[in-house]
PDB file of C-alpha atoms in Angstrom:
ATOM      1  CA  UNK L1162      98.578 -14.163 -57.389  1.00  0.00           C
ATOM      2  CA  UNK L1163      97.649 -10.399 -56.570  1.00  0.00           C
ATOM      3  CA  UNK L1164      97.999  -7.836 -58.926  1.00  0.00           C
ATOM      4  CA  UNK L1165      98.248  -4.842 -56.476  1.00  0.00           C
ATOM      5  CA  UNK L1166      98.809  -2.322 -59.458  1.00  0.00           C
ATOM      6  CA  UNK L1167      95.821  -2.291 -60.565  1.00  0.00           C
ATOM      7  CA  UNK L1168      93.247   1.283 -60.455  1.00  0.00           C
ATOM      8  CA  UNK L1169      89.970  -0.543 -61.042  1.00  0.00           C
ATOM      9  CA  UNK L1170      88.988  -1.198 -57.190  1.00  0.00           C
ATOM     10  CA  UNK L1171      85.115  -0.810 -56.987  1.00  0.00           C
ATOM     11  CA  UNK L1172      83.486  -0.293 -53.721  1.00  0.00           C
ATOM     12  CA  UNK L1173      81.449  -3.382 -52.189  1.00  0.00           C
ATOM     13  CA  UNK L1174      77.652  -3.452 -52.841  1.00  0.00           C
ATOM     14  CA  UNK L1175      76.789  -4.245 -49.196  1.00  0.00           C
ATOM     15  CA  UNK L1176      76.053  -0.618 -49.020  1.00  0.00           C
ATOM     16  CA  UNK L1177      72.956  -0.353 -51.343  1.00  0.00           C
ATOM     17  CA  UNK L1178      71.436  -3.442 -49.247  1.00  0.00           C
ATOM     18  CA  UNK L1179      71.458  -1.944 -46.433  1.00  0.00           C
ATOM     19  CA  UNK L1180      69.617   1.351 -47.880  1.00  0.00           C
ATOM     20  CA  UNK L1181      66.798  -0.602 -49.297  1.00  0.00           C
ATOM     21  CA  UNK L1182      66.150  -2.860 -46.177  1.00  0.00           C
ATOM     22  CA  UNK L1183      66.091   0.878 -44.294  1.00  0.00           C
ATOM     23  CA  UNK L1184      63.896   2.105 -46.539  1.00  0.00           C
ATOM     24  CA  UNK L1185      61.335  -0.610 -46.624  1.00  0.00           C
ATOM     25  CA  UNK L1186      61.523  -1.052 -42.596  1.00  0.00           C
ATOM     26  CA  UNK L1187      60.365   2.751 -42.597  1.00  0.00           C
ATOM     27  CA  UNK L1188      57.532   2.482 -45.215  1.00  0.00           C
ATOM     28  CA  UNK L1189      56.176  -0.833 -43.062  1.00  0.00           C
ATOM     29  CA  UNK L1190      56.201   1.442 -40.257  1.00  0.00           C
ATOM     30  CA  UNK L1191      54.545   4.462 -41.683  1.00  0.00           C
ATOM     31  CA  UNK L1192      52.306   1.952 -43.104  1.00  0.00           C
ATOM     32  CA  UNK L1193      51.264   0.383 -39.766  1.00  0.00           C
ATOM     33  CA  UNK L1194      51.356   3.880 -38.430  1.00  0.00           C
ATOM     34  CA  UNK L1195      48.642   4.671 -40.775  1.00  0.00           C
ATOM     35  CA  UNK L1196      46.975   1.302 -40.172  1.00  0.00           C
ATOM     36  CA  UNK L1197      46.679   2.558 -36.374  1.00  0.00           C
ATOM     37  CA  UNK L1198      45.641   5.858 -37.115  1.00  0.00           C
ATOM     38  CA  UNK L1199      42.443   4.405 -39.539  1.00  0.00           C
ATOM     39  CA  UNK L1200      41.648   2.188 -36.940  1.00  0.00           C
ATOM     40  CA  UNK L1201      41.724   4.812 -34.092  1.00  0.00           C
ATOM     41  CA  UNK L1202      39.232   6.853 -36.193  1.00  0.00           C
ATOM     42  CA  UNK L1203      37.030   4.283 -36.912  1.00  0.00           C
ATOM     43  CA  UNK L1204      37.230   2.733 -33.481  1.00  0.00           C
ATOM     44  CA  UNK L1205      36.098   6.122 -32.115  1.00  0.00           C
ATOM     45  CA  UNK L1206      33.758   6.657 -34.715  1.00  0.00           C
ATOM     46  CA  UNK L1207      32.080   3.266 -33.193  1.00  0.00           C
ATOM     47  CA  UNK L1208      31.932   3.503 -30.402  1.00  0.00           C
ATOM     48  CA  UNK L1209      30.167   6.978 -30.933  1.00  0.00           C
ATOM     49  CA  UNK L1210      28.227   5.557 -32.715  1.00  0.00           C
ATOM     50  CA  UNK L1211      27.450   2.627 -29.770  1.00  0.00           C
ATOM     51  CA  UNK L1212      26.766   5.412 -27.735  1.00  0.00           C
ATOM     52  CA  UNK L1213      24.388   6.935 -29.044  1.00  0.00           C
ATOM     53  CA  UNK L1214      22.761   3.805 -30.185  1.00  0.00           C
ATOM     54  CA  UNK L1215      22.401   2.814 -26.331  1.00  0.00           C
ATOM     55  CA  UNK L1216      21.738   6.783 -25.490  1.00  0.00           C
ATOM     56  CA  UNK L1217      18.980   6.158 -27.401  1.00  0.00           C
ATOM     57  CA  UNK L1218      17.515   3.114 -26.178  1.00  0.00           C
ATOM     58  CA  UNK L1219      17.982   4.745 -22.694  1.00  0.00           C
ATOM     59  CA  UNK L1220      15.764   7.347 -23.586  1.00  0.00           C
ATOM     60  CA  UNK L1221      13.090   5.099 -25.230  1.00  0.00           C
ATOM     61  CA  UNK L1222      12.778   3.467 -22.515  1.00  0.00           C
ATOM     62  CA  UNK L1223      12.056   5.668 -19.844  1.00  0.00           C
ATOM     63  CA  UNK L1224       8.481   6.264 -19.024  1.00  0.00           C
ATOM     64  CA  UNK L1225       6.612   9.032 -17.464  1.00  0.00           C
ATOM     65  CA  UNK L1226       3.267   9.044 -17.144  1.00  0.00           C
ATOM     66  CA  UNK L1227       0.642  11.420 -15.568  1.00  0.00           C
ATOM     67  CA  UNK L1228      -2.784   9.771 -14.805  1.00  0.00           C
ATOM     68  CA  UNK L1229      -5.923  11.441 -14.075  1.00  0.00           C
ATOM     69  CA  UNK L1230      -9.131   9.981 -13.266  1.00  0.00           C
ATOM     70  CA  UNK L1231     -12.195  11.605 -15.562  1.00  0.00           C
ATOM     71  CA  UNK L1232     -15.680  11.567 -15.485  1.00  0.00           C
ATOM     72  CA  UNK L1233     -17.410   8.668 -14.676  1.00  0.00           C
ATOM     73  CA  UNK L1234     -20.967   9.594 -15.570  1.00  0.00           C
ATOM     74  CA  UNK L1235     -21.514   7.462 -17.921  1.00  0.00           C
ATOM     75  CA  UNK L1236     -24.260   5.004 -16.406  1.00  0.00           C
ATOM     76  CA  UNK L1237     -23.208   2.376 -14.047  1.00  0.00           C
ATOM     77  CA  UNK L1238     -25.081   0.074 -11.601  1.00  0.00           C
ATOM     78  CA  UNK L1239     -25.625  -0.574  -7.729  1.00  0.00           C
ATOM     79  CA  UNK L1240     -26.110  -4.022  -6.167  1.00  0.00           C
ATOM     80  CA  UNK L1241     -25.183  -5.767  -2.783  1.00  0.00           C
ATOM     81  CA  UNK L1242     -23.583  -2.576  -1.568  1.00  0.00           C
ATOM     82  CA  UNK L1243     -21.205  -2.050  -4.454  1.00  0.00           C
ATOM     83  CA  UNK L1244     -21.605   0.364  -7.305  1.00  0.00           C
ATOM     84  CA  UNK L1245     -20.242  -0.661 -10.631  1.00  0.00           C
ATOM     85  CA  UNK L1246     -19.992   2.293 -13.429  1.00  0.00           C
ATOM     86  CA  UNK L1247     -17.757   2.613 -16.941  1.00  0.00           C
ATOM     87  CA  UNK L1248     -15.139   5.639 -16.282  1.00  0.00           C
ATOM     88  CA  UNK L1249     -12.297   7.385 -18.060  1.00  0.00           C
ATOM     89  CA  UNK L1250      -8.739   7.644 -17.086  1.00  0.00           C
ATOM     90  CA  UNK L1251      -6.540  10.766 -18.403  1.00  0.00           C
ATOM     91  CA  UNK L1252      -3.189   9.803 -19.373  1.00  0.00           C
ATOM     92  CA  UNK L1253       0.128  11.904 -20.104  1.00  0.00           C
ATOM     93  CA  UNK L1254       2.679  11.014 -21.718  1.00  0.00           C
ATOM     94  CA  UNK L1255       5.781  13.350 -20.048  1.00  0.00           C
ATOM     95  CA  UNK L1256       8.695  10.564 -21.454  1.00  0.00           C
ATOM     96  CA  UNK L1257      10.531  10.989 -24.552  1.00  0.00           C
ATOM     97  CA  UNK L1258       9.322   8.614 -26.608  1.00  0.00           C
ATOM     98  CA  UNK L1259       6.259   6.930 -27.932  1.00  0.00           C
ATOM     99  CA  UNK L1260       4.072   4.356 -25.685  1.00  0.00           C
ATOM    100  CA  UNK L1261       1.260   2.325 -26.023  1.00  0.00           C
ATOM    101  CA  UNK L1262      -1.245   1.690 -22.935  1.00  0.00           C
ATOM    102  CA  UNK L1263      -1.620  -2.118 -23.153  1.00  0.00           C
ATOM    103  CA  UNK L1264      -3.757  -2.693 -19.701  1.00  0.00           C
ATOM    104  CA  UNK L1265      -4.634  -0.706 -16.014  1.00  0.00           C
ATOM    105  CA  UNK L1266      -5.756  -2.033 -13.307  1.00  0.00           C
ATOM    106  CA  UNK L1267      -5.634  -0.848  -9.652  1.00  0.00           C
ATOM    107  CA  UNK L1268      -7.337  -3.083  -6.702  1.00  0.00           C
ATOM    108  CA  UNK L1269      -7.328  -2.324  -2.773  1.00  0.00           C
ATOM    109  CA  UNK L1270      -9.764  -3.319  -0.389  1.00  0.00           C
ATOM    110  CA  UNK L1271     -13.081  -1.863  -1.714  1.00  0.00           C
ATOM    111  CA  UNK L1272     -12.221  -0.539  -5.028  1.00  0.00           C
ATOM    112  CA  UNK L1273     -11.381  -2.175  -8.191  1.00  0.00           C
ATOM    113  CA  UNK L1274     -10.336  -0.385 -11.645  1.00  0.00           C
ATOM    114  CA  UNK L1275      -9.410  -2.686 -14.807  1.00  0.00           C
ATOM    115  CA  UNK L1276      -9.865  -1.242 -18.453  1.00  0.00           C
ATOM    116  CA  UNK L1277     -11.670  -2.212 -21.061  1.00  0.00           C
ATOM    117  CA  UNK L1278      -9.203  -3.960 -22.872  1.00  0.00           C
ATOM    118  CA  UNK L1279      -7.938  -1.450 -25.895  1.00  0.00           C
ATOM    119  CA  UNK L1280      -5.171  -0.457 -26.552  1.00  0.00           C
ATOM    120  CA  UNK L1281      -4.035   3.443 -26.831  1.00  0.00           C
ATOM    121  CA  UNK L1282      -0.571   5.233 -28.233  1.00  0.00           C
ATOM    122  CA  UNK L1283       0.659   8.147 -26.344  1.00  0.00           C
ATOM    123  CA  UNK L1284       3.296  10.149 -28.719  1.00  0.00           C
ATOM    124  CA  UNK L1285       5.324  11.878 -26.567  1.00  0.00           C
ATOM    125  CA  UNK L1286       3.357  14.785 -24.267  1.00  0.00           C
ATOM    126  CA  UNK L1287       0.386  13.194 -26.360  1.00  0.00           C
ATOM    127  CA  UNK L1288      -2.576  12.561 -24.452  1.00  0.00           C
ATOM    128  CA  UNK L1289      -5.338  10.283 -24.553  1.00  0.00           C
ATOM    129  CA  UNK L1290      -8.567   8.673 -22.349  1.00  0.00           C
ATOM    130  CA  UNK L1291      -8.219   5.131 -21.538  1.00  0.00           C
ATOM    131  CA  UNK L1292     -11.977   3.596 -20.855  1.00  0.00           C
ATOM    132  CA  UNK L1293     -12.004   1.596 -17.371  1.00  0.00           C
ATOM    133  CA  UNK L1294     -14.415  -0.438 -15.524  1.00  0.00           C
ATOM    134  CA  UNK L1295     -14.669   0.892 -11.747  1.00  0.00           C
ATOM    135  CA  UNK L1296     -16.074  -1.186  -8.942  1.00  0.00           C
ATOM    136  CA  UNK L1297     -16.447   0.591  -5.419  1.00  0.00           C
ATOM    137  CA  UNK L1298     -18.270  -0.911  -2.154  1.00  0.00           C
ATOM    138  CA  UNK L1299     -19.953   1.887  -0.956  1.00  0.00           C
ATOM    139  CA  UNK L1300     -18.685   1.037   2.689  1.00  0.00           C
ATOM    140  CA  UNK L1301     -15.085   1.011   2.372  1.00  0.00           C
ATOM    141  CA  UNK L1302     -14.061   2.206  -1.043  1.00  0.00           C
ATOM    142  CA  UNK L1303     -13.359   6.000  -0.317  1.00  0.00           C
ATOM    143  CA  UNK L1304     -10.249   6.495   1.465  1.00  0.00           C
ATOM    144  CA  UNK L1305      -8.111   9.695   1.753  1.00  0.00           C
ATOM    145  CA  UNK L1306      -4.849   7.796   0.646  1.00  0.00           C
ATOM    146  CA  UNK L1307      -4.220   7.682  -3.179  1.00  0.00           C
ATOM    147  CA  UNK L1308      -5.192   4.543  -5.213  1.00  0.00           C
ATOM    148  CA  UNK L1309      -2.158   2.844  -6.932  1.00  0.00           C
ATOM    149  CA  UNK L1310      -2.631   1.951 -10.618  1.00  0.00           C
ATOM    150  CA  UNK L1311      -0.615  -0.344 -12.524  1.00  0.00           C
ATOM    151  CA  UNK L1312      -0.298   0.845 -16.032  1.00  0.00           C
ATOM    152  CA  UNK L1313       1.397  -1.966 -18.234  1.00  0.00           C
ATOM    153  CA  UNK L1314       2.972  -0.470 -21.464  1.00  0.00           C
ATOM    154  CA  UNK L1315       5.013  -1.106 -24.741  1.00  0.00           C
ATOM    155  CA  UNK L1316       7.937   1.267 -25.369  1.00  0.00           C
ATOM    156  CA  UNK L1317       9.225   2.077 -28.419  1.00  0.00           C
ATOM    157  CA  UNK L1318      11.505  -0.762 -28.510  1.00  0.00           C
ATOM    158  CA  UNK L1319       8.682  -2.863 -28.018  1.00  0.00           C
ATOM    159  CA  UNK L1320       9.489  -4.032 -24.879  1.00  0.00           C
ATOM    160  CA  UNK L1321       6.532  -3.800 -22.274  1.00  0.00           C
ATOM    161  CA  UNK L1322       7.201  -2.510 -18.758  1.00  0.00           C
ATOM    162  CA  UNK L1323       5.178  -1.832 -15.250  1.00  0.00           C
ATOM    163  CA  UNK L1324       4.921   1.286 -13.819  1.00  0.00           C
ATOM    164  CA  UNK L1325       2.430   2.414 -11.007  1.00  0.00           C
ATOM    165  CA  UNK L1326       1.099   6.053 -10.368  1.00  0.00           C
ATOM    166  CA  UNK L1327      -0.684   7.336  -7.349  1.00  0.00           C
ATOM    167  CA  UNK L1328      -4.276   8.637  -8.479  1.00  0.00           C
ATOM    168  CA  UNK L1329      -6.691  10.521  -5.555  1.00  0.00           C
ATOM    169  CA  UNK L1330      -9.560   9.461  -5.748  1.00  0.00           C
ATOM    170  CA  UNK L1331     -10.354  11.721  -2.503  1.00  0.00           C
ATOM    171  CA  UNK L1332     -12.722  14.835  -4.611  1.00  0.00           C
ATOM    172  CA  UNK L1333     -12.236  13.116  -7.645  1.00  0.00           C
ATOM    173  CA  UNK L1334     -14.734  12.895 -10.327  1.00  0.00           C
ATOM    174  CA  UNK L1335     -15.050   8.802  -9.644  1.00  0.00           C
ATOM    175  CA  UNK L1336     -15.610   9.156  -6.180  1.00  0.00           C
ATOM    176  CA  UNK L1337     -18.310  12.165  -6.825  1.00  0.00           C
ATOM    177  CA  UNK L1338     -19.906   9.953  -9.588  1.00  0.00           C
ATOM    178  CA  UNK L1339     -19.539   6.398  -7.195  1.00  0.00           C
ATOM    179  CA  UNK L1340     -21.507   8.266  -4.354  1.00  0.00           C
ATOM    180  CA  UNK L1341     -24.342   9.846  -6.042  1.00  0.00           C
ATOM    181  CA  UNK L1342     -25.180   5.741  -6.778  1.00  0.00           C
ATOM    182  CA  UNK L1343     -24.404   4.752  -3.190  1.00  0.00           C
ATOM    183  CA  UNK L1344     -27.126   4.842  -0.970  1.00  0.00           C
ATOM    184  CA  UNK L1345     -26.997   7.283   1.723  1.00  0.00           C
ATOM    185  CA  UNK L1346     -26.828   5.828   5.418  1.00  0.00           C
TER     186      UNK L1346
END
């Protein structure tokens, strides 16, 4: 049986359940919300940061190098037509970053240059003389076209690399030095 007189008639709870499932649905998504946001920021801030990481390795290893042959007067010898004397090679550093001169050597048909064998650090637009060994037949060896050195050198990430540079030796001080020891013909 019903009793349909009586007052005490309480709403149904279903409502209160369905507040706090709203509520918590809108805190997950303000909390993933955030979650993306963090990661946004910190994803940019990496990859920033992988930027200039790489910018930077870019830039350590480019090199630029100026080469200038120096005075070879420092003794030498002449036999079978060749002339062998100890010279010095001028090097620039024009790159951004530290390098260190681990071997030259140049060789075309009547010249040879190889040096010594040490090594030398070139800070950047640091200079510094590399000693070389030059060997020039005194029937060939002066051309007007430059001479093509090979320069082998460590960057500053320790990697080593190849580069070549032009060098006249047409009026240069190696080719003044080489033919006061040639004999004259």
């Amino acid at each position: 049986m019903i009793d349909l007189d009586e007052q005490n008639h309480q709403p149904a709870k279903s409502g209160t359940t369905t507040h706090d499932r709203l509520m918590a649905r809108r805190k997950m998504t303000l909390r993933l919300v955030a979650a993306f946001v963090v990661g946004v920021v910190l994803g940019g801030f990496g990859v920033s940061q992988l930027r200039d990481s790489r910018d930077q390795r870019e830039r350590n290893a480019v090199v630029a190098l100026v080469a200038l042959p120096q005075s070879a007067n420092l003794g030498g010898s002449f036999s079978e037509g060749s002339v062998q004397l100890p010279g010095q090679l001028m090097l620039i550093n024009a790159g951004p970053a530290p390098i260190t001169v681990r071997a030259v050597q140049a060789e075309r048909p009547g010249v040879v240059v190889r040096n010594t064998g040490q090594l030398r650090l070139l800070p950047p637009g640091g200079t510094g003389q590399v000693l070389v060994e030059l060997r020039f037949e005194c029937s060939i060896a002066f051309q007007p076209e430059p001479l093509s050195l090979r320069l082998s050198v460590e960057t500053d990430d320790k990697r080593v690399r190849e580069v070549t540079y032009p060098v006249a030796l047409a009026g240069s001080d190696w080719e003044r030095d080489a033919l006061g020891m040639c004999p004259r013909g």
